[in-house]
């Protein structure tokens, strides 16, 4: 039962990530190929980058290739039925599964990196990469500065803090499921809190300098 | 004889890909280094990304390092003799070898992925990556949304369809050269058809919403 | 003693690279996460990309994970004390350690690639990747065309020339430290010369054509 719930949460989270790519692609007026690729990157880009850095194979979407068909179906249906008025609604709707994904992928990624013998700080960063860099790749391909790096709402930070729970659990020799649960709840919870309170990280007020490399 | 023709086609196709990078670099007023790097990415970026994902070494341009000298020569000559009036001509001239490349690299990439034990859908995607992502990396470095994702003319789609020929041939236990030929002809042919008929994939009319993440 | 000096030079160079990312992040008004990630990319992105291409593990920042803490500290301090008026100063201050880095990372990267059995031209390119592509990734994430590809001051070119010193030393069976030293001095020296004389590579004057893919 616990397993089934977990699977359900993972599916919901992955779909939420994919939909965030779909929305971005729609905003950018990409064609069908662009929509599918960007959704794929948003959903699996982070985990894939983590696996490339850990030199780990096979990728999740190679082991579970049916996911690729699922994404293809999701994008096709979306392109057929989704209209402008649906975008904002979807954006709100995916907020919550997106938080769950932030938590789950942080926990899973950190755990995986520790199993690959990474030092704590690296493992935590790998968890962050798994959870956050799908969105980063999505934004780079869409020619945006990644929102995770400019929008001051805490997102990657929640993942960074959550990851330490897995490390902590391992250090205290607590059962790994406990560390995973704690990391998921911490990362997702902090993100939820930040959204509910609309909290922003203090901006770095460098001041008026706007020198742009292009102008030099 | 057949082999020599094939080699000739591959060389022509690779040069066409490199020239597409060269044109983009010229448009963006890049310096000598930028011109060479972007041409390299356009020519070999797709295959290299595929090999990184398949964890396959050595890369094509490591095994055949003389190609790097050839690209260097190509870029040097181009920067010496090419002028604005040549750009449009070149763009038209490379259209046809580019189609050949789309076909050849799709077929080769899909075959390679199947040999690495990838499931069919993944193999087809790897073929698409080999054929299309050189151009994607070229556009990302040049700070554009990849044209393969925004220009509604079918390109990646032709590759996607072509790739299934290789999978089909393997499933029907047909000789692999047959599958490779069929994939090449299908992908290149569909692309040629799309260009000749100036066919566009139906756009996803999400409507008036233009919300840009930057504005939020 | 020599070793200690070398270590010192490497630390200074890496910090200079990190600061170049920090400055870019400040210009782009990134948030705390963006500042740290872009600094990390500028400092370690090049070497990491080289290691991914060479399929080499562990990465430098995994072996020396304390560097990640050092970068985190650097960014935190910078965000607390740095203001607009400091940006220009820093930019000038890092020019010199940056040249040292260009030399050191070129030499080290080329040597490493040769040890991995890469052909000369590939090894030299890997040296260039180690020294230059941190900045390239930094600019891509900040949604700029990499300055290494557009700013006509020789930078990657100095690295390219320097790398051949390592290859030459190996061919002449000279002691490897000699090749490393020669490469470092050549690359750093040429860059210094270019900066002091404000030399620019001749631009490729394609002419008035400004066709932008977006317009097509």
CSV table of C-alpha atoms in Angstrom, one decimal, chain B:
chain,number,residue,atom,x,y,z
B,1,UNK,CA,31.5,1.1,-54.9
B,2,UNK,CA,28.3,1.3,-52.7
B,3,UNK,CA,30.6,2.0,-49.7
B,4,UNK,CA,32.4,4.8,-51.5
B,5,UNK,CA,29.1,6.4,-52.5
B,6,UNK,CA,28.0,6.1,-48.9
B,7,UNK,CA,31.2,7.7,-47.6
B,8,UNK,CA,30.8,10.5,-50.1
B,9,UNK,CA,27.2,11.1,-48.9
B,10,UNK,CA,28.3,11.1,-45.3
B,11,UNK,CA,31.0,13.6,-46.0
B,12,UNK,CA,28.7,15.9,-47.9
B,13,UNK,CA,26.1,15.7,-45.1
B,14,UNK,CA,28.5,16.4,-42.4
B,15,UNK,CA,29.9,19.4,-44.3
B,16,UNK,CA,26.3,20.6,-44.8
B,17,UNK,CA,25.7,20.4,-41.1
B,18,UNK,CA,29.0,22.3,-40.4
B,19,UNK,CA,28.0,25.0,-42.9
B,20,UNK,CA,24.6,25.5,-41.2
B,21,UNK,CA,26.6,26.3,-38.0
B,22,UNK,CA,28.9,28.6,-40.0
B,23,UNK,CA,25.9,30.5,-41.4
B,24,UNK,CA,24.4,30.9,-38.0
B,25,UNK,CA,27.7,32.1,-36.6
B,26,UNK,CA,28.1,34.6,-39.4
B,27,UNK,CA,24.6,35.9,-38.8
B,28,UNK,CA,25.4,36.4,-35.1
B,29,UNK,CA,28.7,38.1,-35.9
B,30,UNK,CA,30.7,35.6,-33.9
B,31,UNK,CA,34.5,35.8,-33.9
B,32,UNK,CA,36.8,33.1,-35.4
B,33,UNK,CA,36.6,30.9,-32.3
B,34,UNK,CA,32.8,31.1,-32.2
B,35,UNK,CA,32.6,30.3,-35.9
B,36,UNK,CA,34.7,27.1,-35.5
B,37,UNK,CA,33.0,26.0,-32.3
B,38,UNK,CA,29.4,26.5,-33.6
B,39,UNK,CA,30.3,24.7,-36.9
B,40,UNK,CA,31.8,21.9,-34.8
B,41,UNK,CA,28.6,21.7,-32.7
B,42,UNK,CA,26.4,21.7,-35.7
B,43,UNK,CA,28.4,18.9,-37.4
B,44,UNK,CA,29.2,16.6,-34.4
B,45,UNK,CA,27.1,17.8,-31.5
B,46,UNK,CA,24.2,15.5,-32.1
B,47,UNK,CA,26.3,12.4,-32.4
B,48,UNK,CA,28.4,13.4,-29.4
B,49,UNK,CA,25.4,13.9,-27.2
B,50,UNK,CA,24.0,10.5,-28.4
B,51,UNK,CA,27.3,8.9,-27.5
B,52,UNK,CA,27.4,10.6,-24.0
B,53,UNK,CA,23.8,9.3,-23.4
B,54,UNK,CA,24.7,5.8,-24.6
B,55,UNK,CA,28.0,6.1,-22.6
B,56,UNK,CA,29.8,5.1,-25.8
B,57,UNK,CA,33.4,6.0,-26.6
B,58,UNK,CA,35.4,7.0,-28.6
B,59,UNK,CA,33.5,9.8,-30.3
B,60,UNK,CA,33.4,9.9,-34.1
B,61,UNK,CA,35.6,13.0,-34.1
B,62,UNK,CA,38.2,11.3,-31.8
B,63,UNK,CA,38.4,8.2,-34.0
B,64,UNK,CA,38.6,10.4,-37.1
B,65,UNK,CA,40.5,13.4,-35.7
B,66,UNK,CA,41.4,14.5,-39.3
B,67,UNK,CA,37.7,15.7,-39.4
B,68,UNK,CA,38.7,18.4,-36.9
B,69,UNK,CA,41.4,19.7,-39.2
B,70,UNK,CA,38.9,19.6,-42.1
B,71,UNK,CA,36.4,21.7,-40.2
B,72,UNK,CA,39.2,24.1,-39.2
B,73,UNK,CA,40.2,24.4,-42.9
B,74,UNK,CA,36.5,24.8,-43.9
B,75,UNK,CA,35.9,27.6,-41.4
B,76,UNK,CA,39.2,29.4,-42.3
B,77,UNK,CA,38.5,29.4,-46.0
B,78,UNK,CA,34.9,30.5,-45.4
B,79,UNK,CA,36.0,33.4,-43.3
B,80,UNK,CA,38.4,34.5,-46.0
B,81,UNK,CA,36.2,34.2,-49.0
B,82,UNK,CA,32.5,34.2,-47.8
B,83,UNK,CA,30.6,37.5,-47.9
B,84,UNK,CA,27.0,38.4,-47.2
B,85,UNK,CA,25.8,37.7,-50.7
B,86,UNK,CA,27.1,34.1,-50.3
B,87,UNK,CA,25.1,33.4,-47.2
B,88,UNK,CA,21.7,33.0,-48.9
B,89,UNK,CA,23.2,30.9,-51.7
B,90,UNK,CA,24.9,28.6,-49.3
B,91,UNK,CA,21.7,28.2,-47.3
B,92,UNK,CA,19.9,26.9,-50.4
B,93,UNK,CA,22.9,24.8,-51.5
B,94,UNK,CA,23.1,22.9,-48.2
B,95,UNK,CA,19.4,22.1,-48.1
B,96,UNK,CA,19.8,18.9,-50.1
B,97,UNK,CA,22.9,17.4,-48.4
B,98,UNK,CA,21.3,18.4,-45.1
B,99,UNK,CA,18.3,16.2,-46.0
B,100,UNK,CA,20.7,13.4,-46.8
B,101,UNK,CA,22.4,13.9,-43.4
B,102,UNK,CA,19.0,13.9,-41.7
B,103,UNK,CA,18.4,10.5,-43.2
B,104,UNK,CA,21.8,9.0,-42.7
B,105,UNK,CA,22.4,10.1,-39.1
B,106,UNK,CA,18.9,9.1,-38.1
B,107,UNK,CA,19.5,5.6,-39.6
B,108,UNK,CA,23.0,5.2,-38.1
B,109,UNK,CA,22.0,6.6,-34.7
B,110,UNK,CA,18.9,4.4,-34.3
B,111,UNK,CA,20.9,1.3,-35.4
B,112,UNK,CA,23.7,2.1,-32.9
B,113,UNK,CA,21.2,2.5,-30.1
B,114,UNK,CA,19.5,-0.8,-30.9
B,115,UNK,CA,23.0,-2.5,-30.8
B,116,UNK,CA,23.4,-1.0,-27.4
B,117,UNK,CA,20.2,-2.8,-26.3
B,118,UNK,CA,18.0,0.3,-26.1
B,119,UNK,CA,14.2,-0.3,-26.3
B,120,UNK,CA,12.7,0.7,-29.7
B,121,UNK,CA,11.3,4.1,-28.7
B,122,UNK,CA,14.6,5.1,-27.0
B,123,UNK,CA,16.5,3.9,-30.1
B,124,UNK,CA,14.4,6.0,-32.4
B,125,UNK,CA,14.9,9.0,-30.1
B,126,UNK,CA,18.6,8.5,-30.1
B,127,UNK,CA,18.5,8.5,-33.9
B,128,UNK,CA,16.6,11.8,-33.7
B,129,UNK,CA,19.2,13.2,-31.3
B,130,UNK,CA,22.0,12.2,-33.6
B,131,UNK,CA,20.4,13.9,-36.6
B,132,UNK,CA,18.7,16.9,-35.0
B,133,UNK,CA,20.5,17.9,-31.8
B,134,UNK,CA,23.7,19.2,-33.5
B,135,UNK,CA,21.4,22.0,-34.8
B,136,UNK,CA,19.8,22.4,-31.4
B,137,UNK,CA,23.2,22.9,-29.6
B,138,UNK,CA,24.2,25.3,-32.4
B,139,UNK,CA,21.1,27.4,-31.8
B,140,UNK,CA,21.4,27.3,-27.9
B,141,UNK,CA,25.0,28.5,-28.1
B,142,UNK,CA,23.9,31.3,-30.5
B,143,UNK,CA,21.2,32.3,-28.0
B,144,UNK,CA,18.2,31.3,-30.1
B,145,UNK,CA,15.3,29.0,-29.4
B,146,UNK,CA,16.3,25.9,-31.5
B,147,UNK,CA,14.7,26.3,-34.9
B,148,UNK,CA,14.0,22.5,-34.8
B,149,UNK,CA,11.5,23.4,-32.0
B,150,UNK,CA,9.9,26.5,-33.4
B,151,UNK,CA,10.0,26.5,-37.2
B,152,UNK,CA,6.9,24.4,-37.9
B,153,UNK,CA,8.4,22.7,-41.0
B,154,UNK,CA,8.7,19.0,-40.2
B,155,UNK,CA,12.3,18.1,-39.6
B,156,UNK,CA,12.7,16.1,-36.3
B,157,UNK,CA,9.4,14.5,-37.2
B,158,UNK,CA,10.8,13.1,-40.4
B,159,UNK,CA,13.7,11.7,-38.4
B,160,UNK,CA,11.3,10.2,-35.8
B,161,UNK,CA,9.3,8.4,-38.5
B,162,UNK,CA,12.4,7.2,-40.4
B,163,UNK,CA,13.9,5.7,-37.3
B,164,UNK,CA,11.1,3.2,-37.0
B,165,UNK,CA,12.2,1.7,-40.3
B,166,UNK,CA,15.4,0.4,-38.6
B,167,UNK,CA,13.3,-0.9,-35.7
B,168,UNK,CA,10.9,-2.5,-38.2
B,169,UNK,CA,13.7,-4.2,-40.2
B,170,UNK,CA,15.1,-5.6,-37.0
B,171,UNK,CA,11.7,-6.9,-35.8
B,172,UNK,CA,11.1,-8.6,-39.2
B,173,UNK,CA,14.7,-9.9,-39.1
B,174,UNK,CA,15.4,-8.2,-42.4
B,175,UNK,CA,19.0,-7.5,-43.3
B,176,UNK,CA,20.2,-4.4,-41.4
B,177,UNK,CA,21.4,-2.6,-44.5
B,178,UNK,CA,17.8,-2.8,-45.7
B,179,UNK,CA,16.5,-1.1,-42.5
B,180,UNK,CA,19.2,1.5,-42.7
B,181,UNK,CA,18.4,2.3,-46.4
B,182,UNK,CA,14.7,2.4,-45.7
B,183,UNK,CA,15.2,4.8,-42.7
B,184,UNK,CA,17.5,7.0,-44.7
B,185,UNK,CA,15.2,7.2,-47.7
B,186,UNK,CA,12.1,7.7,-45.5
B,187,UNK,CA,13.6,10.5,-43.3
B,188,UNK,CA,15.3,12.3,-46.2
B,189,UNK,CA,12.3,11.8,-48.5
B,190,UNK,CA,9.7,13.1,-46.1
B,191,UNK,CA,11.9,16.1,-45.4
B,192,UNK,CA,12.4,16.7,-49.1
B,193,UNK,CA,8.6,16.5,-49.6
B,194,UNK,CA,8.0,18.9,-46.8
B,195,UNK,CA,10.4,21.4,-48.3
B,196,UNK,CA,9.1,21.1,-51.8
B,197,UNK,CA,5.5,21.4,-50.8
B,198,UNK,CA,6.5,24.0,-48.1
B,199,UNK,CA,4.3,22.0,-45.7
B,200,UNK,CA,4.0,23.2,-42.1
B,201,UNK,CA,2.8,21.2,-39.1
B,202,UNK,CA,-0.4,22.6,-37.8
B,203,UNK,CA,0.5,25.2,-35.0
B,204,UNK,CA,-0.8,24.8,-31.5
B,205,UNK,CA,-3.2,27.8,-31.3
B,206,UNK,CA,-3.2,28.2,-27.5
B,207,UNK,CA,-4.5,31.7,-28.2
B,208,UNK,CA,-3.7,35.2,-27.0
B,209,UNK,CA,-1.9,34.4,-23.8
B,210,UNK,CA,1.6,35.7,-24.0
B,211,UNK,CA,2.5,35.7,-20.3
B,212,UNK,CA,6.3,35.7,-20.2
B,213,UNK,CA,8.0,34.3,-17.1
B,214,UNK,CA,10.1,37.5,-17.1
B,215,UNK,CA,7.0,39.6,-16.5
B,216,UNK,CA,5.8,37.6,-13.5
